Structures are given as C-alpha cells and as structure tokens.
PDB file of C-alpha atoms in Angstrom:
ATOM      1  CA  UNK A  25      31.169  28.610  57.443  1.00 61.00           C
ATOM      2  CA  UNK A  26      32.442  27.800  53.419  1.00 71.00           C
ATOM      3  CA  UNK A  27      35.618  28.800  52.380  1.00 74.00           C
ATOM      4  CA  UNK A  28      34.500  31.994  50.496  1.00 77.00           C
ATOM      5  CA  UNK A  29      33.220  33.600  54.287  1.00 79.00           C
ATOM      6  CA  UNK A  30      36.368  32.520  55.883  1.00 82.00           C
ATOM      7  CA  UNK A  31      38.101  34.146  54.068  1.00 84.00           C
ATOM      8  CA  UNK A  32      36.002  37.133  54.089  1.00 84.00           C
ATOM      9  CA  UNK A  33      35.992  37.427  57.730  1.00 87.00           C
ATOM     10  CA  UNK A  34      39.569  36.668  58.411  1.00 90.00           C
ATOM     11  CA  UNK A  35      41.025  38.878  55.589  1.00 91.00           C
ATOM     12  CA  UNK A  36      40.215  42.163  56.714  1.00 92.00           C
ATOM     13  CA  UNK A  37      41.171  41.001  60.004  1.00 93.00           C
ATOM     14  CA  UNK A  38      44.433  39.906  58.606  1.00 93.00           C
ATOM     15  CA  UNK A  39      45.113  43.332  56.931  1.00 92.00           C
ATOM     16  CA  UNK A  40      44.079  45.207  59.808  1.00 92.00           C
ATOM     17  CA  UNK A  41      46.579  43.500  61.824  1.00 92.00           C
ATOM     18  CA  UNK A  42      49.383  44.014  58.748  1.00 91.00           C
ATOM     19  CA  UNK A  43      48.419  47.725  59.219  1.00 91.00           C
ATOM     20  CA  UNK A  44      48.542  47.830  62.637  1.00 91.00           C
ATOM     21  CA  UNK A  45      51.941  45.903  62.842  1.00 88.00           C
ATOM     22  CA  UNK A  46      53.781  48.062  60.291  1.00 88.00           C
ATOM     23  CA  UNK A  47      53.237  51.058  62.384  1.00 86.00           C
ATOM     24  CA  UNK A  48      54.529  49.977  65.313  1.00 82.00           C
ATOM     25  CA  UNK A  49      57.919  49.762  63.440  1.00 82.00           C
ATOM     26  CA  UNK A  50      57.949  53.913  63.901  1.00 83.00           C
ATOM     27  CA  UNK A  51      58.387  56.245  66.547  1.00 82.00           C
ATOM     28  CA  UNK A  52      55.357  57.031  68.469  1.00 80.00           C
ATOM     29  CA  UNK A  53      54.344  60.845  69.782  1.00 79.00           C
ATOM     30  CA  UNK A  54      56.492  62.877  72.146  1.00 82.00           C
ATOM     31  CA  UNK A  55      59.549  59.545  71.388  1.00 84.00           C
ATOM     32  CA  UNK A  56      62.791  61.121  72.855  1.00 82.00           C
ATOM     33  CA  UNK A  57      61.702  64.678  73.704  1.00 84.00           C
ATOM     34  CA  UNK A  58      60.718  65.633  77.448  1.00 83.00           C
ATOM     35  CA  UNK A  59      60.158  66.699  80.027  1.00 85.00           C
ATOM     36  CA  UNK A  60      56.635  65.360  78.779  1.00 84.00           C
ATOM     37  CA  UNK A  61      57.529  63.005  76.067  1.00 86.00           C
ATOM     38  CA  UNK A  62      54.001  62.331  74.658  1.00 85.00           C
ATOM     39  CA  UNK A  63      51.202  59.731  75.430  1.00 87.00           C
ATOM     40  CA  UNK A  64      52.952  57.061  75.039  1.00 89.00           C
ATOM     41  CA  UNK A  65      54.450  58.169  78.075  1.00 92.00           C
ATOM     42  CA  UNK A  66      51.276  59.535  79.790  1.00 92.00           C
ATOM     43  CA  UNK A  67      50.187  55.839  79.607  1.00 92.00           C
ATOM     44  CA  UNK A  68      52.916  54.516  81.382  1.00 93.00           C
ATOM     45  CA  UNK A  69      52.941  56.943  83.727  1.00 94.00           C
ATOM     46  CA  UNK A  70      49.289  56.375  84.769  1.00 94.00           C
ATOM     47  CA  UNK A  71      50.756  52.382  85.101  1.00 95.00           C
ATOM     48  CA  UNK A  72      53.331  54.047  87.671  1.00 95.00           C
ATOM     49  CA  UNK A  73      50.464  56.102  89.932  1.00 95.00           C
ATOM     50  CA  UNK A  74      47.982  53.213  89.847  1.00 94.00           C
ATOM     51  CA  UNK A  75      50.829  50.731  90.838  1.00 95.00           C
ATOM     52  CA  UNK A  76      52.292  52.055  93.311  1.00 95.00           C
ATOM     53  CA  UNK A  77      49.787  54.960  95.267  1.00 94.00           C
ATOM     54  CA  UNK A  78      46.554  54.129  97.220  1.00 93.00           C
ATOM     55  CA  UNK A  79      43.781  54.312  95.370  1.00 89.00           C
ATOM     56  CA  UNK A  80      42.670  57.632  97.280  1.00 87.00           C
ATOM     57  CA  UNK A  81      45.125  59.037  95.937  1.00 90.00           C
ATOM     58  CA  UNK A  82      45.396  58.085  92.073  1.00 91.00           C
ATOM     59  CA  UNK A  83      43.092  62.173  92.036  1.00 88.00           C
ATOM     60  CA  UNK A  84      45.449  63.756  94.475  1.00 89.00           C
ATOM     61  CA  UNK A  85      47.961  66.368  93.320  1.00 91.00           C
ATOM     62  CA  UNK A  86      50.599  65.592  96.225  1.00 90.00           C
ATOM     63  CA  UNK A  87      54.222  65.234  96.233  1.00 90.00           C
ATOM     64  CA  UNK A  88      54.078  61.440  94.821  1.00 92.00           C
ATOM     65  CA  UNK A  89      51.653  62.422  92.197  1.00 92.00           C
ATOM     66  CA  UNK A  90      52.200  65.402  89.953  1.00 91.00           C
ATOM     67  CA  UNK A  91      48.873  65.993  88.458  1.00 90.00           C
ATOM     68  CA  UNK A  92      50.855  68.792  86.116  1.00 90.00           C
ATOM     69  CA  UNK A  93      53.463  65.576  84.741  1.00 92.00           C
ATOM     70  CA  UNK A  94      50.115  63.496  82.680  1.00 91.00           C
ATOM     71  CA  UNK A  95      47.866  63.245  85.965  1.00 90.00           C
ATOM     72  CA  UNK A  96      45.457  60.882  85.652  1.00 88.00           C
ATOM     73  CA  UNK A  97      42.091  62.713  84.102  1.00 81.00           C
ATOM     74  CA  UNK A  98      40.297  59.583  82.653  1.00 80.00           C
ATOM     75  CA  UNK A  99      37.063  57.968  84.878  1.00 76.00           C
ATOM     76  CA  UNK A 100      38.396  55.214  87.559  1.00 77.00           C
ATOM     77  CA  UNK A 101      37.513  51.954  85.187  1.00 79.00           C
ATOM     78  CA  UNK A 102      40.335  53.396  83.113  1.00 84.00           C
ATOM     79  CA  UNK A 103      42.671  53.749  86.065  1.00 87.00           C
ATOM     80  CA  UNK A 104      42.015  50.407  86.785  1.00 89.00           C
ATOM     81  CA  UNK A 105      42.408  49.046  83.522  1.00 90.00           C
ATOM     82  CA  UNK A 106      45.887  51.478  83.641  1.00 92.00           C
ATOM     83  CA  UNK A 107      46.925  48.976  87.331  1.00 94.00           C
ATOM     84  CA  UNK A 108      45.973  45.482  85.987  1.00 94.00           C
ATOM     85  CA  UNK A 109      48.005  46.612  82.618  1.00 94.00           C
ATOM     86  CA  UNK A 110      51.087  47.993  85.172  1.00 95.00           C
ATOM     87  CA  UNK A 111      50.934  44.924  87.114  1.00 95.00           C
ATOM     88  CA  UNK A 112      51.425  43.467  84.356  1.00 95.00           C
ATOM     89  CA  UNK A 113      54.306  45.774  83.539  1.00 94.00           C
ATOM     90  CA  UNK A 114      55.876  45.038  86.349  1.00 93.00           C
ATOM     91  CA  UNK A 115      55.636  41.330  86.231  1.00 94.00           C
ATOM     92  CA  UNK A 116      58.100  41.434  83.468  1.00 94.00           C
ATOM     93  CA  UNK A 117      60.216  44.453  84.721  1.00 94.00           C
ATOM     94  CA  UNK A 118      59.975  45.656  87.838  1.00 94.00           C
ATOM     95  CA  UNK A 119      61.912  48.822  86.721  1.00 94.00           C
ATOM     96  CA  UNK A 120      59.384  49.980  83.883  1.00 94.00           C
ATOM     97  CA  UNK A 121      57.325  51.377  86.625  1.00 94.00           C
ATOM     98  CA  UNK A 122      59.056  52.609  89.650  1.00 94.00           C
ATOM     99  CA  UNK A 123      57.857  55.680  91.412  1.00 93.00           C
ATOM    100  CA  UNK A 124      59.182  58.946  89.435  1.00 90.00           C
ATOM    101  CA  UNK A 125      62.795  57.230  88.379  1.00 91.00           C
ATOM    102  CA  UNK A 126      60.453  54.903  85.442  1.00 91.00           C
ATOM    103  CA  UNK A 127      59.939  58.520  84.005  1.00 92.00           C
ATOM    104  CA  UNK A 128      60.722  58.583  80.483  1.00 90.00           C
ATOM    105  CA  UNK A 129      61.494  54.950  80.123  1.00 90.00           C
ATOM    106  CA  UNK A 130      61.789  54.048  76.128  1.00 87.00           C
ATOM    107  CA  UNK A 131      63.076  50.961  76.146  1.00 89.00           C
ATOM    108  CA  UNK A 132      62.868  48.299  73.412  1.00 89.00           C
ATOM    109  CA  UNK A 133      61.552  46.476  75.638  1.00 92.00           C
ATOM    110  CA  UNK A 134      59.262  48.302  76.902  1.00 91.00           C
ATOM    111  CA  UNK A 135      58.041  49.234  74.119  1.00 90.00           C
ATOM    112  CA  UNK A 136      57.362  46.054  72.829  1.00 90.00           C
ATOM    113  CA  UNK A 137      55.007  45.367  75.654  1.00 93.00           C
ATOM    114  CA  UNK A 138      53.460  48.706  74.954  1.00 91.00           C
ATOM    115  CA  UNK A 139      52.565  48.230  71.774  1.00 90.00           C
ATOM    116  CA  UNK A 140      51.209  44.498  71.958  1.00 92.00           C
ATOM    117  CA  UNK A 141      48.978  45.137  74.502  1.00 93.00           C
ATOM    118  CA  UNK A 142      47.295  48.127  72.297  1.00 92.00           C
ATOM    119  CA  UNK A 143      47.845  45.096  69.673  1.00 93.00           C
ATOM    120  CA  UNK A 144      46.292  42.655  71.931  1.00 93.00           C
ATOM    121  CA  UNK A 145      43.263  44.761  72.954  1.00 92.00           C
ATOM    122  CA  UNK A 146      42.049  46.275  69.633  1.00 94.00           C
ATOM    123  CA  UNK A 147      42.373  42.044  68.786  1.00 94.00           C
ATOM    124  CA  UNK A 148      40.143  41.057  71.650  1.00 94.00           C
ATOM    125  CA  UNK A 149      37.462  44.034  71.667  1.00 92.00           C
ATOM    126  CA  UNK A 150      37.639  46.390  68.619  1.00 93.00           C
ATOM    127  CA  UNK A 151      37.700  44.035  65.772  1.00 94.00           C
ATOM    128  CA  UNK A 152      35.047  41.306  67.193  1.00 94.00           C
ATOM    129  CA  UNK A 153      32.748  44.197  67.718  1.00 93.00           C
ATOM    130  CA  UNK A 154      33.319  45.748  64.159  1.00 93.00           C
ATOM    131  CA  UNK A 155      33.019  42.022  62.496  1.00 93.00           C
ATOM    132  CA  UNK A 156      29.929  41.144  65.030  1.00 92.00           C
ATOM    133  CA  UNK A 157      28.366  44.613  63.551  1.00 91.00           C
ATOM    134  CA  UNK A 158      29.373  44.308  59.598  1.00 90.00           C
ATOM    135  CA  UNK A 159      28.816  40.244  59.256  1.00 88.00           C
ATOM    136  CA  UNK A 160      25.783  39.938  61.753  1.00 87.00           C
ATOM    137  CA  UNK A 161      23.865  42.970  63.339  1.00 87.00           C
ATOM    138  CA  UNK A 162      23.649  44.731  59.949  1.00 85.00           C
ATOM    139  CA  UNK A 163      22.152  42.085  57.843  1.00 85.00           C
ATOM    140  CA  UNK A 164      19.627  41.612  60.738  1.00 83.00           C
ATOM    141  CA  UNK A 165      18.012  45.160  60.078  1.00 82.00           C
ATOM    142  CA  UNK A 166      19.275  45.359  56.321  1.00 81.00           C
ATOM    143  CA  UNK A 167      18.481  42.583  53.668  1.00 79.00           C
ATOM    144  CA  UNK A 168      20.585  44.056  50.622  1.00 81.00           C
ATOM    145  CA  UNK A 169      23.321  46.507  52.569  1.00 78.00           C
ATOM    146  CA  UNK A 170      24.962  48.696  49.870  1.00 79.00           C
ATOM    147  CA  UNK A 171      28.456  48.104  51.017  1.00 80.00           C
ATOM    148  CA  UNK A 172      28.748  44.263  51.585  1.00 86.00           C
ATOM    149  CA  UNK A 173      30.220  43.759  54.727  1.00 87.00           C
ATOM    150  CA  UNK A 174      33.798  42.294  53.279  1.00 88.00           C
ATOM    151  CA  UNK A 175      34.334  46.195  51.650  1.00 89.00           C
ATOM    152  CA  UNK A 176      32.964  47.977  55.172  1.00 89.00           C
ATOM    153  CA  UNK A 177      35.241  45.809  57.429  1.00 90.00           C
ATOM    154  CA  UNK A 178      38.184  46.532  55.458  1.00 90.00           C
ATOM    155  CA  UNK A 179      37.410  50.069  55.590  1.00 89.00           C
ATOM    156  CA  UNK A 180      36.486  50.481  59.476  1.00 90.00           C
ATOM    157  CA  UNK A 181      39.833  48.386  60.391  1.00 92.00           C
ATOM    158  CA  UNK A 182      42.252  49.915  58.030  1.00 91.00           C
ATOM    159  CA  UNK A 183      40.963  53.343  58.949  1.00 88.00           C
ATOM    160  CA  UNK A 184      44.067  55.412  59.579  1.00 86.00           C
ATOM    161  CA  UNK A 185      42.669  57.610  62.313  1.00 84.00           C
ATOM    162  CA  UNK A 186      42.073  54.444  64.158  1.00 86.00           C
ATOM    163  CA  UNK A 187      45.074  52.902  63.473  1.00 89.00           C
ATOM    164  CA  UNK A 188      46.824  55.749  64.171  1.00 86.00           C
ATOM    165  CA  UNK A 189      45.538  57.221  67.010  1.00 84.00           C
ATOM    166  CA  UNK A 190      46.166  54.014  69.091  1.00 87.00           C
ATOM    167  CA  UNK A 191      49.122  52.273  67.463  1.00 87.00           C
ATOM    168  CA  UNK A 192      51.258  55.522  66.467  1.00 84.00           C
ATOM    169  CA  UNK A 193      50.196  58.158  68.680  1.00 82.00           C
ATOM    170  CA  UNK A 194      49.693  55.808  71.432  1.00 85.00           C
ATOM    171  CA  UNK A 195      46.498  55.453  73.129  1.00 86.00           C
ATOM    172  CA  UNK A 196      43.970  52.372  74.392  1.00 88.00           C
ATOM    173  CA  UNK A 197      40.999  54.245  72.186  1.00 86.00           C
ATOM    174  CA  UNK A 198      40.390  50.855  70.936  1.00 89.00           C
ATOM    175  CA  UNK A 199      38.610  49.433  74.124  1.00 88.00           C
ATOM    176  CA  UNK A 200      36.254  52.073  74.286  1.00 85.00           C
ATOM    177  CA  UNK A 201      35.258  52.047  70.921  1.00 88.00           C
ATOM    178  CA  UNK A 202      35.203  48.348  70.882  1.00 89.00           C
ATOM    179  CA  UNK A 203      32.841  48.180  74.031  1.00 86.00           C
ATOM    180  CA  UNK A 204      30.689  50.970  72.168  1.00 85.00           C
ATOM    181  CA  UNK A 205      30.480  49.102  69.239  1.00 89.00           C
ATOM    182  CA  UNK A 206      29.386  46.093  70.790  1.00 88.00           C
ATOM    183  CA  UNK A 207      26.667  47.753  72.946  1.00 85.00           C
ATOM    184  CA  UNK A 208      25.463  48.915  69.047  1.00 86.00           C
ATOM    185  CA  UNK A 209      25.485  45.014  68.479  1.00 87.00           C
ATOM    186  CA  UNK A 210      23.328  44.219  71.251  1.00 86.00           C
ATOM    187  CA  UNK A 211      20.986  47.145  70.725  1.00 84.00           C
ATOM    188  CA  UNK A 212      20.427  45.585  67.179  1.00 84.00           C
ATOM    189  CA  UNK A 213      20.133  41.768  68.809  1.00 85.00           C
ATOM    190  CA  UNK A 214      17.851  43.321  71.253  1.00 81.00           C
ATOM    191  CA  UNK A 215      20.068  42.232  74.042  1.00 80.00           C
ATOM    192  CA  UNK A 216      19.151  45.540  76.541  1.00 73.00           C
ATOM    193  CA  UNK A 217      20.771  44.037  79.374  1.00 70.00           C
ATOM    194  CA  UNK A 218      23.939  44.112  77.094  1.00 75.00           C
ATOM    195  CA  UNK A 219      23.531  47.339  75.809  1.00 70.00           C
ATOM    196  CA  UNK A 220      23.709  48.919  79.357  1.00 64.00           C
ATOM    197  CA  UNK A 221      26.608  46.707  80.859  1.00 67.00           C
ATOM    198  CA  UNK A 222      28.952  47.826  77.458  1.00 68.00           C
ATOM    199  CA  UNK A 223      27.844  51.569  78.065  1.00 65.00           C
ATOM    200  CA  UNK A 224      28.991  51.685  81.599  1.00 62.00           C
ATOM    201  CA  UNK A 225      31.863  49.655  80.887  1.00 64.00           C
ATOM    202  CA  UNK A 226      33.207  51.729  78.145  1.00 60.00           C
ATOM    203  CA  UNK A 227      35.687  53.555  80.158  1.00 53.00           C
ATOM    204  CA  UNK A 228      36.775  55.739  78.328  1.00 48.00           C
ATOM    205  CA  UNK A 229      33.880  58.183  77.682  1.00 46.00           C
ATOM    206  CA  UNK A 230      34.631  61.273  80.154  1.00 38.00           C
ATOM    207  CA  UNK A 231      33.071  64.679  81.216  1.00 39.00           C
ATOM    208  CA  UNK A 232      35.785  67.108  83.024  1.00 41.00           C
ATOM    209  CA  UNK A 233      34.447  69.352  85.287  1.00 41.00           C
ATOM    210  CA  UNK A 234      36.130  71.683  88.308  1.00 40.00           C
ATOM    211  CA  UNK A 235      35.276  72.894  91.408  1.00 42.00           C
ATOM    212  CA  UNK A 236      36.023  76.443  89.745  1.00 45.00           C
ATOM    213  CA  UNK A 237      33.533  75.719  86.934  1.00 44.00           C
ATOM    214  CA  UNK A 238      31.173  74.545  89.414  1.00 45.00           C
ATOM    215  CA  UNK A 239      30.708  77.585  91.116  1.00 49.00           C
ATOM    216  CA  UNK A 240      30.848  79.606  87.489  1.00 52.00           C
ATOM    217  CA  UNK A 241      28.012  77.367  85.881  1.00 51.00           C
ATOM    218  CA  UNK A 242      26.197  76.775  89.411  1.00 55.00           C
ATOM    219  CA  UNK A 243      22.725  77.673  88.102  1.00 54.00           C
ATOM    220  CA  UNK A 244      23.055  74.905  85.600  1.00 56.00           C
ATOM    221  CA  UNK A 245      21.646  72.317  87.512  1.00 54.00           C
ATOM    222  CA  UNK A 246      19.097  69.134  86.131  1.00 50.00           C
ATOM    223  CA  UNK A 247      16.554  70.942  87.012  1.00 58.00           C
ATOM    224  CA  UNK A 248      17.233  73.618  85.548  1.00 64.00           C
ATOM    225  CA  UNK A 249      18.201  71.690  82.236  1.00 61.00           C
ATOM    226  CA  UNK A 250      15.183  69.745  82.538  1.00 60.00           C
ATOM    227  CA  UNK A 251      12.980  72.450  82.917  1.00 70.00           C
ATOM    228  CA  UNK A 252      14.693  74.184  79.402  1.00 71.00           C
ATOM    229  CA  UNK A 253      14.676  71.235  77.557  1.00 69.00           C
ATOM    230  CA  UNK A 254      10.735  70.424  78.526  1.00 70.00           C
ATOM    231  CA  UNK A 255       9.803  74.563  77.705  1.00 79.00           C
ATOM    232  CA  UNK A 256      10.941  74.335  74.291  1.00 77.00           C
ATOM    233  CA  UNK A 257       9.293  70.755  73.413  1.00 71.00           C
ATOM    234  CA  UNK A 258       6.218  71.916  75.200  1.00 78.00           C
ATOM    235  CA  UNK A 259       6.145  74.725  72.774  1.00 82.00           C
ATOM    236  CA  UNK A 260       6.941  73.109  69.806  1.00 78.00           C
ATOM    237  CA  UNK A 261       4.280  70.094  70.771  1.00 75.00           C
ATOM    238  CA  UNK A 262       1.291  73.007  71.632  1.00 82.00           C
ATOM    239  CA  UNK A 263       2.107  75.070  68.245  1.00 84.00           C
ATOM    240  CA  UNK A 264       1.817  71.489  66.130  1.00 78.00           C
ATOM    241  CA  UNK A 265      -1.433  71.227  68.218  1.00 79.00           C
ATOM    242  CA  UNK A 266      -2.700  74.579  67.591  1.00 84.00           C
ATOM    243  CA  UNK A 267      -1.463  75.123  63.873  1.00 84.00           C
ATOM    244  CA  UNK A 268      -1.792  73.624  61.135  1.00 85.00           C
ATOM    245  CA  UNK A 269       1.044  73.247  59.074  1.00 83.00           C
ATOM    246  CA  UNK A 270       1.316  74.801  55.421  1.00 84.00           C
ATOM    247  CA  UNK A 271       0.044  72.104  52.659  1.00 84.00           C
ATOM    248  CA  UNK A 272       3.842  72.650  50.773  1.00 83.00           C
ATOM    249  CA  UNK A 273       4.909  71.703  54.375  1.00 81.00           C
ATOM    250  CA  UNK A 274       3.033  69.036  55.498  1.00 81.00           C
ATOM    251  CA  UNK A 275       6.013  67.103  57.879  1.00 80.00           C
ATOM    252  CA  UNK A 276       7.429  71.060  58.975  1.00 82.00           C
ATOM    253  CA  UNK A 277       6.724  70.671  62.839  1.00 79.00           C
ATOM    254  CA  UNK A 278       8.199  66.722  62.780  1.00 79.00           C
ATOM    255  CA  UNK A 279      11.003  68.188  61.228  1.00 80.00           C
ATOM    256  CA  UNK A 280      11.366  71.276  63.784  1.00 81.00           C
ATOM    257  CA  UNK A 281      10.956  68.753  66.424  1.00 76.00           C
ATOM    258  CA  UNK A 282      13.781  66.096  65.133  1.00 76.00           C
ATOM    259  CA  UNK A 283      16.193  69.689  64.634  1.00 80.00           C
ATOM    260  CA  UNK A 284      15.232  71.065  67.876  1.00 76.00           C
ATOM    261  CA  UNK A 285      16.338  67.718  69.565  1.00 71.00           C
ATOM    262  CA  UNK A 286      19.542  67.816  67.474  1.00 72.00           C
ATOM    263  CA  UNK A 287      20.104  71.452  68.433  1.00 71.00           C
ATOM    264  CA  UNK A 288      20.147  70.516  72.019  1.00 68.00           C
ATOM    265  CA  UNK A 289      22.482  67.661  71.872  1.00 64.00           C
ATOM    266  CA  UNK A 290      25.202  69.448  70.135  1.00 65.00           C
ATOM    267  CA  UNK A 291      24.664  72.776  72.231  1.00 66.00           C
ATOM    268  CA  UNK A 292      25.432  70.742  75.384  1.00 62.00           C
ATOM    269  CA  UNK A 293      28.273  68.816  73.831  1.00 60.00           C
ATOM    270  CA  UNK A 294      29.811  72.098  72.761  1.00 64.00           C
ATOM    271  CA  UNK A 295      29.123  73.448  76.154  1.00 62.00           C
ATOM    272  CA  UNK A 296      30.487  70.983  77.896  1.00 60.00           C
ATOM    273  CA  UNK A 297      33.310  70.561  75.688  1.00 58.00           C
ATOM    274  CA  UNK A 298      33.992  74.509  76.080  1.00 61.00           C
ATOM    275  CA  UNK A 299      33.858  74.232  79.595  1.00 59.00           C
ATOM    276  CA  UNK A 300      36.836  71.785  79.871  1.00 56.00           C
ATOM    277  CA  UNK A 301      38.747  73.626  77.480  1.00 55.00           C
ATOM    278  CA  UNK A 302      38.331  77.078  79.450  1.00 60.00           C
ATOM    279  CA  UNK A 303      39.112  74.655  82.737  1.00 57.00           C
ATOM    280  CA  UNK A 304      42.183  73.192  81.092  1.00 48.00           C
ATOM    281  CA  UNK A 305      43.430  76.800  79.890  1.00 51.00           C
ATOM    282  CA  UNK A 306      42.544  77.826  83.360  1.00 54.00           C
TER     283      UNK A 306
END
C-alpha cells in the first residue's frame, strides 16, 4: 500500500473517530431525568439483569427483574453481549452494576467506560466492514464506481444518524450493522459460509411477538403464508404464460413480478412492525 491509499483509508477512519469523539463530550438521551433516564441507562441496566440473574430469568418479569424499568426485549446474543460487557463493568467497579441500587448511575466514570466501548466496537466491527465494502467488495463487481471509495467512506462514517444514534443517544447499533455489512462483503467475495455465520450473528435484528398477538394473528401460520405468497406468483407466472404482453410493454409481467415480490416484503415488514407497536401500546 503507497502513501496516497494510506492515507485514503486511514483518513476517513481518522475523521470518523474525530466525529465520534466530539460527541461524546455531550449529554446523552434521558442524562439526569428519571425514573427512566434514557438508553443510555437501558444499556446498563440490561448489564445489571444479565450480571447478576440466572439466565432463565433475564425474560422473566419477577420481583428482581422489572420488565416495565427497560426489560430486556433484544434476542439472547444481545443479552449476552449485554453480560460479557457488564462483567466487564464490574471488573472495574463493582458498584456500576449492583442489583436495583446501580439504577441511574451517571458517573464520570462510568460513563467513560460507556462510551469507549460503543467507541471500541464501532472501531473493531463497523468501520472494517464499511472500508472492507468501499476499498474491496465494490471494485470487485464495479470497475469505474461513481463515488470513489475515499468520498463514500467519508460519507458512511461521518453519517450523523450513525454517529448519533450510538454515540449520543446511546446504543451498540454499530455491531449489528457492522456484522451486516460484512455478511454484504462476503456475499460479494462469494464467501457463503460467511454470509450465514454474520447473519445469525448480527444480534441485533429482532421480531417482537406476544402470546396475546399469538392468539389474535393465529391463522397466520407458514403455511398459510406460504400458501399466499405461492397463489399470487402462480398467477402472475400462468397469466405471463397465457398472455402475451402488449408490444409498448414488452418487460410488463417481469416488472409485475419484481413489484409483486416488493409488495410482499414491505406488507409483512409493516405487518409485523404494526403488530409490535399495537403489542407495545397494549
């Protein structure tokens, strides 16, 4: 590597960690102002229940776990990613993660460790994934990219909603994303075995359901789903068969096909998506 891709490579990353250092120098969400304080909090908290409750019962409203005060509503890999970072936690302070007296802990101290190990994880899985993508994967499939990979890294990792999201609002977004990002790497390296051990690693990707909405939505089984979705491509594939399609429209049933697909991917995610809502609200 000359000079001139060093520096292209380790600039962006260099800004994105300016960026990302800067805002930690303000409050976060929910700083000072219970009885919920904000997600800053909720992640702590989570490092409390994991810590110090059986695993059994990380789920389990009970009387040492307050599902109503940020109970834990993320897949297990990010529970467990929410103990090894509590452990941690409590390696350095015991006190940052006591059962229900850690609540509300602000600390500078605390905070500090917060904060770098959001720092610390967008360092070790966002941003290799993002300059993997831009500097490798891309040029792979794409000879003359239109945006040369200096410009798109510097735009993906001084991107305020990600910066944001994680570093001011507080979150661990970052390792998802990250692992998502480098399954997209693999896909595009043809590594399949990678592609499926970064999509059921990414821990963060979650579907809420209830045994309330269970019962409401009970005839929506995969069957049922399968059958749907395999009537209306049946129909679509026997009509392209069947018909011709008008000479002004020669690629109209492709094209019916590719939005009928669509359709069906964003009707579920709004479903879905409604469904937790009405279960939250619930």
């Amino acid at each position: 590597m000359n000079n001139d891709q060093f520096v292209k490579v380790c600039l962006p990353v260099f800004l994105g960690l300016v960026v990302r250092s800067s805002v930690l120098l303000y409050p976060h969400s929910g700083q000072s102002n219970p009885p919920l304080y904000g997600d800053y909090e909720a992640q702590r908290h989570w490092m409390e229940i994991t810590t110090n409750l059986p695993i059994h019962s990380w789920y389990v409203n009970s009387t040492e776990n307050d599902l109503n005060y940020w109970g834990l509503d993320y897949p297990p890999l990010t529970a467990f990613h929410s103990w090894l970072m509590g452990k941690l936690s409590a390696w350095f302070n015991p006190q940052w993660t006591v059962l229900h007296s850690s609540r509300g802990v602000e600390s500078y101290e605390h905070k500090v460790f917060m904060r770098y190990t959001v720092l610390l994880a967008d360092l070790l899985v966002f941003i290799p994934s993002a300059l993997l993508f831009f500097h490798r994967a891309i040029p792979r499939i794409v000879s003359n990219p239109k945006v040369p990979s200096f410009y798109a890294c510097c735009l993906v990792l001084l991107y305020p909603g990600l910066v944001l999201i994680d570093h001011g609002h507080f979150q661990y977004n970052c390792i998802s994303l990250g692992l998502f990002l480098a399954a997209v790497d693999a896909f595009l390296f043809d590594s399949d075995v990678l592609v499926v051990l970064y999509i059921l690693i990414g821990h963060a990707v979650v579907m809420r359901n209830s045994s309330e909405s269970a019962k409401r939505y009970s005839w929506l089984t995969p069957n049922t789903l399968l059958i749907g979705l395999l009537t209306g491509f049946s129909l679509l594939f026997l009509t392209q068969a069947a018909v011709p399609p008008p000479s002004a429209y020669p690629d109209l049933f492709p094209l019916a096909i590719s939005i009928y697909s669509c359709g069906q991917f964003f009707a579920f995610l709004v479903f879905w998506n409604w469904q937790a809502f009405t279960d939250l609200v619930n």
